[in-house]
Amino acid sequence: IIAIVRPRLWWPSGYGRQPLYGVKALLLGSDGRVLDSWERQIGLRTMTMNIQKDRWGNQFAHQVNGVDIFAMGADYIPEDNLLSRVTRERTEKLLRDAAAAGHNSIRVWGGGYYPEDFFYEICDQLGLVVWQDFMYACSSYELNEAFEENIRVETQENVRRIRHHACLGLWCGNNEMETQTLDRCWKPSQKQFYDYIKLYEYIIPKILREEDPHTFYWPSSPSSGGNFDNPWDESRGDTHYWDVWHGNKPFTEYRKFRFRYLSEFGFQSFPCLQTVESFTEPEDRNIFSRVMEMHQRNVAANGKILNYLSATYLYPGSFDLLLYASQLLQMEAIRYGVEHFRRHRGHCMGTVVWQLNDIWPVASWASIDYYGRWKALHYAQKKMFAPVLLSCQEMGELSQRPYCIMEPGPMEVSAQLCVSNETMEEVQGICHWQLRSYLGEALLCGDRQVTVGALDTLWLDKIEFTGNVLCNVREAYFAYQLEVNGEMVSEGVSLFTAPKHFRFADPGLRLRREGDTLIVRAEHFAKSVEIRGGDGSGSYVKLSDNFFDMNPGEKRVRILEGDAESFQMRSVYDIR
């Protein structure tokens, strides 16, 4: 036993530092010669899952050094269909991009493979808590003596390889197989049904008790704890929620739920034009072409994107604008979910988005495409995963009258702000808000001093606009900002109607450059401003912010990676 009197504790990103200690063990012979050695980097922390009962059911939260953290991250899939192309440099860039967007956790999906050692080393350094699935997913398995031995060896070898890493948050038996066995999705035989319990609730836990008894084990994802005990239970365990996307539900549907931990939820988009050009000829650039449909993992999903598009935006006038609009849909869908669940911290303690990355250039749920290019969603995650977040729960046509041909009736128009503080310190600041015209002019405004405790949320009073003649839902929007120590740390806008029905004016976007800084000027309100290289060279430019909303004025954006001779800009105004 080695006693460390004043240990420097390892923390997930956003909660503290990630100090690592070198450990070296030597096996010496009787003559003092070194017969073998073992050397690793470790972090000192305690980590488990808090599953204690509370007033809503059972908690489900990563507990690190006694502190319950709110997991914000994404699901990781294999980075390439040819694994020899996956390198430490490529993986490190991907994980650093995740950390740059505020991720503090990552789930290694059970339908892929066990990553190389360097994956976990990088997660140790970046403070990314790893939810590690065992490699079983979406299938039914039947045990025999040889297969059971195969499982035992595979499990033992990987547990021994990974168990020392500070980032390891939990082991999970499989992906979606408790629910799929219970609802007989893959038509399991009766033996396979019984073998499920034997494999995930006896064989694997037994190995873990011998090899890694200190790391929390969860039998499946999603699950309420195993034994086929209602794995869909909203009040316990983790959830895969897909009614937004697969179920064609509107983005506001998230607000009906108080899940304990979302380990999967997502929304698709197309990659940018530059990526689409890598696998198409000009004649293929129609989303229903054979090539475009072959580069789609989900059956008929290109049409699903158009279905959501029809509810949200005007029909784009070009293929390129359609790609842009699809990324805005993905960004808004996930923002609605993450912000809602962060507003209910304590009830919910995790939002892990499906998915982080792509295995090939394709339309998908990823926030970073195959070539490492950030989609709109990844830029937006920097805001929705920020340690201190100001968000708005608006009421208007989106939640009460989504179809304009519905019979008119009474409708609430309101906005309620909430500050989410996912830091270890109290936050004091000023919340500003404005009701603005479609041109961006302030019609009404207000301020409120706020104090939000560490790891807590604060709801502000609802602001009512129902019946206010200044609040025409098609011509007015709600803008809000949180100022802390003189700096705007979080801001956003909310519309009270679908963007397709909002009266956007030409924002008059202009851009000038000062070194590595781009200064964007808007004369009027601009929604989802995208900046991209406009020199025709196909060069990729990564920025400090992109796909952002602007009130009239200026915004400064830094070039972080790549460059271009000139730049182009567009906003929702251009989707027509």
PDB file of N, CA and C in Angstrom, residues 10 20 74-79 86-96 98 105-109 113-133 135 161-162 164-169 356-357:
ATOM      1  N   TRP A  10      -7.646  13.953  -9.820  1.00  0.00           N
ATOM      2  CA  TRP A  10      -8.043  14.030 -11.234  1.00  0.00           C
ATOM      3  C   TRP A  10      -9.533  14.349 -11.296  1.00  0.00           C
ATOM      4  N   LEU A  20      -1.668  13.630 -13.612  1.00  0.00           N
ATOM      5  CA  LEU A  20      -1.408  12.198 -13.759  1.00  0.00           C
ATOM      6  C   LEU A  20      -0.088  11.855 -13.079  1.00  0.00           C
ATOM      7  N   ALA A  74     -20.704  12.886 -26.164  1.00  0.00           N
ATOM      8  CA  ALA A  74     -21.201  12.253 -27.388  1.00  0.00           C
ATOM      9  C   ALA A  74     -20.791  10.796 -27.432  1.00  0.00           C
ATOM     10  N   ASP A  75     -21.474  10.056 -28.294  1.00  0.00           N
ATOM     11  CA  ASP A  75     -21.156   8.649 -28.529  1.00  0.00           C
ATOM     12  C   ASP A  75     -20.082   8.548 -29.609  1.00  0.00           C
ATOM     13  N   TYR A  76     -19.069   7.730 -29.326  1.00  0.00           N
ATOM     14  CA  TYR A  76     -17.929   7.531 -30.223  1.00  0.00           C
ATOM     15  C   TYR A  76     -18.100   6.230 -30.982  1.00  0.00           C
ATOM     16  N   ILE A  77     -17.976   6.302 -32.301  1.00  0.00           N
ATOM     17  CA  ILE A  77     -18.012   5.106 -33.140  1.00  0.00           C
ATOM     18  C   ILE A  77     -16.649   4.955 -33.801  1.00  0.00           C
ATOM     19  N   PRO A  78     -16.355   3.818 -34.458  1.00  0.00           N
ATOM     20  CA  PRO A  78     -15.059   3.698 -35.139  1.00  0.00           C
ATOM     21  C   PRO A  78     -14.811   4.868 -36.088  1.00  0.00           C
ATOM     22  N   GLU A  79     -13.576   5.328 -36.123  1.00  0.00           N
ATOM     23  CA  GLU A  79     -13.235   6.510 -36.912  1.00  0.00           C
ATOM     24  C   GLU A  79     -13.067   6.210 -38.393  1.00  0.00           C
ATOM     25  N   VAL A  86      -6.582   4.638 -38.693  1.00  0.00           N
ATOM     26  CA  VAL A  86      -6.771   5.343 -37.422  1.00  0.00           C
ATOM     27  C   VAL A  86      -5.418   5.464 -36.731  1.00  0.00           C
ATOM     28  N   THR A  87      -4.997   6.691 -36.492  1.00  0.00           N
ATOM     29  CA  THR A  87      -3.710   6.951 -35.855  1.00  0.00           C
ATOM     30  C   THR A  87      -3.918   7.735 -34.569  1.00  0.00           C
ATOM     31  N   ARG A  88      -2.883   7.771 -33.760  1.00  0.00           N
ATOM     32  CA  ARG A  88      -2.955   8.553 -32.534  1.00  0.00           C
ATOM     33  C   ARG A  88      -3.234  10.015 -32.843  1.00  0.00           C
ATOM     34  N   GLU A  89      -2.587  10.554 -33.878  1.00  0.00           N
ATOM     35  CA  GLU A  89      -2.759  11.962 -34.234  1.00  0.00           C
ATOM     36  C   GLU A  89      -4.199  12.250 -34.634  1.00  0.00           C
ATOM     37  N   ARG A  90      -4.790  11.358 -35.417  1.00  0.00           N
ATOM     38  CA  ARG A  90      -6.172  11.549 -35.865  1.00  0.00           C
ATOM     39  C   ARG A  90      -7.147  11.473 -34.697  1.00  0.00           C
ATOM     40  N   THR A  91      -6.955  10.486 -33.823  1.00  0.00           N
ATOM     41  CA  THR A  91      -7.821  10.336 -32.660  1.00  0.00           C
ATOM     42  C   THR A  91      -7.662  11.505 -31.705  1.00  0.00           C
ATOM     43  N   GLU A  92      -6.437  11.965 -31.516  1.00  0.00           N
ATOM     44  CA  GLU A  92      -6.214  13.081 -30.607  1.00  0.00           C
ATOM     45  C   GLU A  92      -6.894  14.340 -31.124  1.00  0.00           C
ATOM     46  N   LYS A  93      -6.831  14.573 -32.422  1.00  0.00           N
ATOM     47  CA  LYS A  93      -7.506  15.743 -32.989  1.00  0.00           C
ATOM     48  C   LYS A  93      -9.019  15.657 -32.760  1.00  0.00           C
ATOM     49  N   LEU A  94      -9.591  14.481 -32.982  1.00  0.00           N
ATOM     50  CA  LEU A  94     -11.027  14.294 -32.778  1.00  0.00           C
ATOM     51  C   LEU A  94     -11.408  14.550 -31.320  1.00  0.00           C
ATOM     52  N   LEU A  95     -10.665  13.966 -30.388  1.00  0.00           N
ATOM     53  CA  LEU A  95     -11.006  14.117 -28.973  1.00  0.00           C
ATOM     54  C   LEU A  95     -10.745  15.538 -28.481  1.00  0.00           C
ATOM     55  N   ARG A  96      -9.715  16.182 -29.012  1.00  0.00           N
ATOM     56  CA  ARG A  96      -9.493  17.586 -28.648  1.00  0.00           C
ATOM     57  C   ARG A  96     -10.612  18.464 -29.187  1.00  0.00           C
ATOM     58  N   ALA A  98     -13.660  17.458 -29.465  1.00  0.00           N
ATOM     59  CA  ALA A  98     -14.763  17.208 -28.535  1.00  0.00           C
ATOM     60  C   ALA A  98     -14.603  18.059 -27.283  1.00  0.00           C
ATOM     61  N   SER A 105     -17.449  14.046 -21.338  1.00  0.00           N
ATOM     62  CA  SER A 105     -17.638  12.591 -21.325  1.00  0.00           C
ATOM     63  C   SER A 105     -17.766  12.072 -22.745  1.00  0.00           C
ATOM     64  N   ILE A 106     -17.547  10.781 -22.881  1.00  0.00           N
ATOM     65  CA  ILE A 106     -17.656  10.139 -24.181  1.00  0.00           C
ATOM     66  C   ILE A 106     -18.045   8.682 -23.966  1.00  0.00           C
ATOM     67  N   ARG A 107     -19.006   8.227 -24.751  1.00  0.00           N
ATOM     68  CA  ARG A 107     -19.443   6.841 -24.649  1.00  0.00           C
ATOM     69  C   ARG A 107     -18.888   6.047 -25.821  1.00  0.00           C
ATOM     70  N   VAL A 108     -18.140   4.995 -25.529  1.00  0.00           N
ATOM     71  CA  VAL A 108     -17.627   4.102 -26.568  1.00  0.00           C
ATOM     72  C   VAL A 108     -18.714   3.080 -26.862  1.00  0.00           C
ATOM     73  N   TRP A 109     -19.341   3.234 -28.011  1.00  0.00           N
ATOM     74  CA  TRP A 109     -20.503   2.435 -28.406  1.00  0.00           C
ATOM     75  C   TRP A 109     -20.141   0.966 -28.619  1.00  0.00           C
ATOM     76  N   TYR A 113     -15.532  -1.273 -31.714  1.00  0.00           N
ATOM     77  CA  TYR A 113     -14.416  -2.102 -31.241  1.00  0.00           C
ATOM     78  C   TYR A 113     -13.789  -1.404 -30.037  1.00  0.00           C
ATOM     79  N   TYR A 114     -12.945  -2.127 -29.307  1.00  0.00           N
ATOM     80  CA  TYR A 114     -12.254  -1.527 -28.169  1.00  0.00           C
ATOM     81  C   TYR A 114     -11.121  -0.645 -28.700  1.00  0.00           C
ATOM     82  N   PRO A 115     -11.150   0.651 -28.424  1.00  0.00           N
ATOM     83  CA  PRO A 115     -10.106   1.531 -28.967  1.00  0.00           C
ATOM     84  C   PRO A 115      -8.713   1.161 -28.467  1.00  0.00           C
ATOM     85  N   GLU A 116      -7.725   1.711 -29.186  1.00  0.00           N
ATOM     86  CA  GLU A 116      -6.322   1.509 -28.820  1.00  0.00           C
ATOM     87  C   GLU A 116      -6.020   2.186 -27.480  1.00  0.00           C
ATOM     88  N   ASP A 117      -4.873   1.829 -26.892  1.00  0.00           N
ATOM     89  CA  ASP A 117      -4.479   2.402 -25.603  1.00  0.00           C
ATOM     90  C   ASP A 117      -4.435   3.925 -25.658  1.00  0.00           C
ATOM     91  N   PHE A 118      -3.986   4.482 -26.810  1.00  0.00           N
ATOM     92  CA  PHE A 118      -3.825   5.931 -26.869  1.00  0.00           C
ATOM     93  C   PHE A 118      -5.163   6.663 -26.744  1.00  0.00           C
ATOM     94  N   PHE A 119      -6.269   6.028 -27.101  1.00  0.00           N
ATOM     95  CA  PHE A 119      -7.582   6.656 -26.937  1.00  0.00           C
ATOM     96  C   PHE A 119      -7.806   7.001 -25.469  1.00  0.00           C
ATOM     97  N   TYR A 120      -7.557   6.061 -24.591  1.00  0.00           N
ATOM     98  CA  TYR A 120      -7.792   6.274 -23.158  1.00  0.00           C
ATOM     99  C   TYR A 120      -6.741   7.209 -22.562  1.00  0.00           C
ATOM    100  N   GLU A 121      -5.516   7.148 -23.070  1.00  0.00           N
ATOM    101  CA  GLU A 121      -4.479   8.066 -22.598  1.00  0.00           C
ATOM    102  C   GLU A 121      -4.863   9.512 -22.886  1.00  0.00           C
ATOM    103  N   ILE A 122      -5.420   9.736 -24.072  1.00  0.00           N
ATOM    104  CA  ILE A 122      -5.838  11.090 -24.446  1.00  0.00           C
ATOM    105  C   ILE A 122      -7.031  11.529 -23.592  1.00  0.00           C
ATOM    106  N   CYS A 123      -7.966  10.612 -23.355  1.00  0.00           N
ATOM    107  CA  CYS A 123      -9.112  10.944 -22.490  1.00  0.00           C
ATOM    108  C   CYS A 123      -8.659  11.255 -21.072  1.00  0.00           C
ATOM    109  N   ASP A 124      -7.653  10.541 -20.573  1.00  0.00           N
ATOM    110  CA  ASP A 124      -7.068  10.868 -19.272  1.00  0.00           C
ATOM    111  C   ASP A 124      -6.588  12.309 -19.252  1.00  0.00           C
ATOM    112  N   GLN A 125      -5.876  12.707 -20.307  1.00  0.00           N
ATOM    113  CA  GLN A 125      -5.263  14.036 -20.364  1.00  0.00           C
ATOM    114  C   GLN A 125      -6.311  15.144 -20.517  1.00  0.00           C
ATOM    115  N   LEU A 126      -7.396  14.844 -21.254  1.00  0.00           N
ATOM    116  CA  LEU A 126      -8.396  15.862 -21.556  1.00  0.00           C
ATOM    117  C   LEU A 126      -9.524  15.922 -20.535  1.00  0.00           C
ATOM    118  N   GLY A 127      -9.591  14.942 -19.653  1.00  0.00           N
ATOM    119  CA  GLY A 127     -10.672  14.937 -18.662  1.00  0.00           C
ATOM    120  C   GLY A 127     -11.996  14.479 -19.226  1.00  0.00           C
ATOM    121  N   LEU A 128     -11.967  13.536 -20.167  1.00  0.00           N
ATOM    122  CA  LEU A 128     -13.187  12.987 -20.752  1.00  0.00           C
ATOM    123  C   LEU A 128     -13.530  11.672 -20.053  1.00  0.00           C
ATOM    124  N   VAL A 129     -14.625  11.662 -19.309  1.00  0.00           N
ATOM    125  CA  VAL A 129     -15.065  10.446 -18.624  1.00  0.00           C
ATOM    126  C   VAL A 129     -15.570   9.450 -19.666  1.00  0.00           C
ATOM    127  N   VAL A 130     -15.059   8.239 -19.644  1.00  0.00           N
ATOM    128  CA  VAL A 130     -15.396   7.231 -20.653  1.00  0.00           C
ATOM    129  C   VAL A 130     -16.452   6.268 -20.118  1.00  0.00           C
ATOM    130  N   TRP A 131     -17.575   6.235 -20.797  1.00  0.00           N
ATOM    131  CA  TRP A 131     -18.577   5.178 -20.631  1.00  0.00           C
ATOM    132  C   TRP A 131     -18.176   4.093 -21.628  1.00  0.00           C
ATOM    133  N   GLN A 132     -17.738   2.952 -21.128  1.00  0.00           N
ATOM    134  CA  GLN A 132     -17.187   1.914 -21.994  1.00  0.00           C
ATOM    135  C   GLN A 132     -18.158   0.745 -22.136  1.00  0.00           C
ATOM    136  N   ASP A 133     -18.778   0.647 -23.303  1.00  0.00           N
ATOM    137  CA  ASP A 133     -19.574  -0.540 -23.612  1.00  0.00           C
ATOM    138  C   ASP A 133     -18.648  -1.720 -23.879  1.00  0.00           C
ATOM    139  N   MET A 135     -18.273  -4.991 -26.273  1.00  0.00           N
ATOM    140  CA  MET A 135     -18.594  -4.989 -27.702  1.00  0.00           C
ATOM    141  C   MET A 135     -19.672  -6.008 -28.067  1.00  0.00           C
ATOM    142  N   ARG A 161      -6.351  -4.288 -19.626  1.00  0.00           N
ATOM    143  CA  ARG A 161      -5.681  -3.264 -20.427  1.00  0.00           C
ATOM    144  C   ARG A 161      -6.168  -1.855 -20.089  1.00  0.00           C
ATOM    145  N   ILE A 162      -7.456  -1.698 -19.769  1.00  0.00           N
ATOM    146  CA  ILE A 162      -8.067  -0.377 -19.663  1.00  0.00           C
ATOM    147  C   ILE A 162      -8.269   0.075 -18.213  1.00  0.00           C
ATOM    148  N   HIS A 164      -6.810   0.734 -15.461  1.00  0.00           N
ATOM    149  CA  HIS A 164      -6.021   1.683 -14.670  1.00  0.00           C
ATOM    150  C   HIS A 164      -6.264   3.134 -15.056  1.00  0.00           C
ATOM    151  N   HIS A 165      -7.000   3.378 -16.134  1.00  0.00           N
ATOM    152  CA  HIS A 165      -7.146   4.747 -16.639  1.00  0.00           C
ATOM    153  C   HIS A 165      -8.078   5.581 -15.761  1.00  0.00           C
ATOM    154  N   ALA A 166      -7.643   6.798 -15.472  1.00  0.00           N
ATOM    155  CA  ALA A 166      -8.446   7.702 -14.647  1.00  0.00           C
ATOM    156  C   ALA A 166      -9.774   8.037 -15.310  1.00  0.00           C
ATOM    157  N   CYS A 167      -9.800   8.015 -16.646  1.00  0.00           N
ATOM    158  CA  CYS A 167     -11.005   8.428 -17.366  1.00  0.00           C
ATOM    159  C   CYS A 167     -12.112   7.382 -17.332  1.00  0.00           C
ATOM    160  N   LEU A 168     -11.814   6.147 -16.955  1.00  0.00           N
ATOM    161  CA  LEU A 168     -12.795   5.066 -17.030  1.00  0.00           C
ATOM    162  C   LEU A 168     -13.914   5.288 -16.015  1.00  0.00           C
ATOM    163  N   GLY A 169     -15.109   5.603 -16.540  1.00  0.00           N
ATOM    164  CA  GLY A 169     -16.231   5.922 -15.665  1.00  0.00           C
ATOM    165  C   GLY A 169     -17.107   4.741 -15.330  1.00  0.00           C
ATOM    166  N   LEU A 356     -20.611  11.527 -32.165  1.00  0.00           N
ATOM    167  CA  LEU A 356     -19.505  12.466 -32.324  1.00  0.00           C
ATOM    168  C   LEU A 356     -18.959  12.485 -33.741  1.00  0.00           C
ATOM    169  N   ASN A 357     -18.697  11.315 -34.319  1.00  0.00           N
ATOM    170  CA  ASN A 357     -17.867  11.227 -35.520  1.00  0.00           C
ATOM    171  C   ASN A 357     -18.473  10.270 -36.537  1.00  0.00           C
TER     172      ASN A 357
END
